[in-house]
Amino acid sequence: MAVGKNKRLSKGKKGLKKKVVDPFTRKDWYDIKAPGFFEVRNAGKTLVNRTQGLKNANDSLKGRVLELSLADLSNNQEDAFRKIKLQVQEIQGKNCLTNFHGMDFTSDKLRSLVKKWQSLIEAFVDVKTTDGYLLRLFTIAFTQRRRNQLRKTTYATHAQIRLIRKKMFEIMTREASTCDLRELVQKLVPEVIGKEIEKQTQGIYPLQNVYVRKVKILKAPKFDLGKLLEVHGENAAGVDKGKKVVGANAGSSAKEGGEIPVFESV
């Protein structure tokens, strides 16, 4: 055998597989806390890589956008067609404090609304809330058959559609610009704006299935931890503040001119 040949005799076996490590062993679970204006506060859990070196788990979680069904947040299956977006803004222990980030409809709900022989009217408007959020609201509506109508179709004229759209702009601007984000979300869930549009446009053309189908946050104000904690309630971090001590001011009552408590035995 020539010198220098078969160099691999001294080395290990070629193509040894690298040891596979389960990626879930280096991850942690965090609880998602929904804002206080939703009935269900524990919205679920999310995964993140554990803090290692310069990579912090909190930095990876902040800004994460989560999409949830409103039925899970309100315990009402009738709201299952609404999708709510929540954004993680603060981490406290193993809790992710979130805030409202947008709303949308499921595609099957939108497709079930669109039918033949009726007019579809859409409008969108940019509105600024009192607490500095710039939002874009999208509205959808459909024409309805009049009572005792014989005609097959229920098409609105271009002039009527323009008037209805104008009313939509007015109502959306009025309802959203006079309240903060929390109050606006509380209006969106029971469809207050849609019912108001339906009521105000009866004189132009009767409408049905009027919804605010989408809400986008275009610009948010500078992050304020105090306001976020207000949205989540006083005990957002799960800190036990203790109970009020009964009779704590008993000693000071004598100084303020109150009666000194009488004891039966000393």
Tab-separated table of N, CA and C in Angstrom, residues 51 54 157 188-189 195 218 252:
chain	number	residue	atom	x	y	z
A	51	THR	N	-34.729	32.848	27.515
A	51	THR	CA	-33.659	33.853	27.492
A	51	THR	C	-32.301	33.169	27.503
A	54	LEU	N	-27.615	37.225	24.898
A	54	LEU	CA	-28.150	38.562	24.635
A	54	LEU	C	-29.586	38.525	24.121
A	157	THR	N	-80.425	53.100	-6.300
A	157	THR	CA	-79.844	53.939	-7.355
A	157	THR	C	-78.502	54.516	-6.887
A	188	LEU	N	-68.328	48.240	19.287
A	188	LEU	CA	-68.195	47.347	18.134
A	188	LEU	C	-68.782	45.967	18.408
A	189	VAL	N	-68.618	45.463	19.632
A	189	VAL	CA	-69.056	44.094	19.950
A	189	VAL	C	-70.577	43.942	19.818
A	195	LYS	N	-76.303	49.325	13.867
A	195	LYS	CA	-77.728	49.536	14.142
A	195	LYS	C	-78.124	50.995	13.949
A	218	LEU	N	-54.048	52.389	12.382
A	218	LEU	CA	-53.035	52.969	11.499
A	218	LEU	C	-51.882	53.565	12.295
A	252	SER	N	-56.447	55.992	66.528
A	252	SER	CA	-56.505	57.420	66.206
A	252	SER	C	-57.872	58.017	66.489
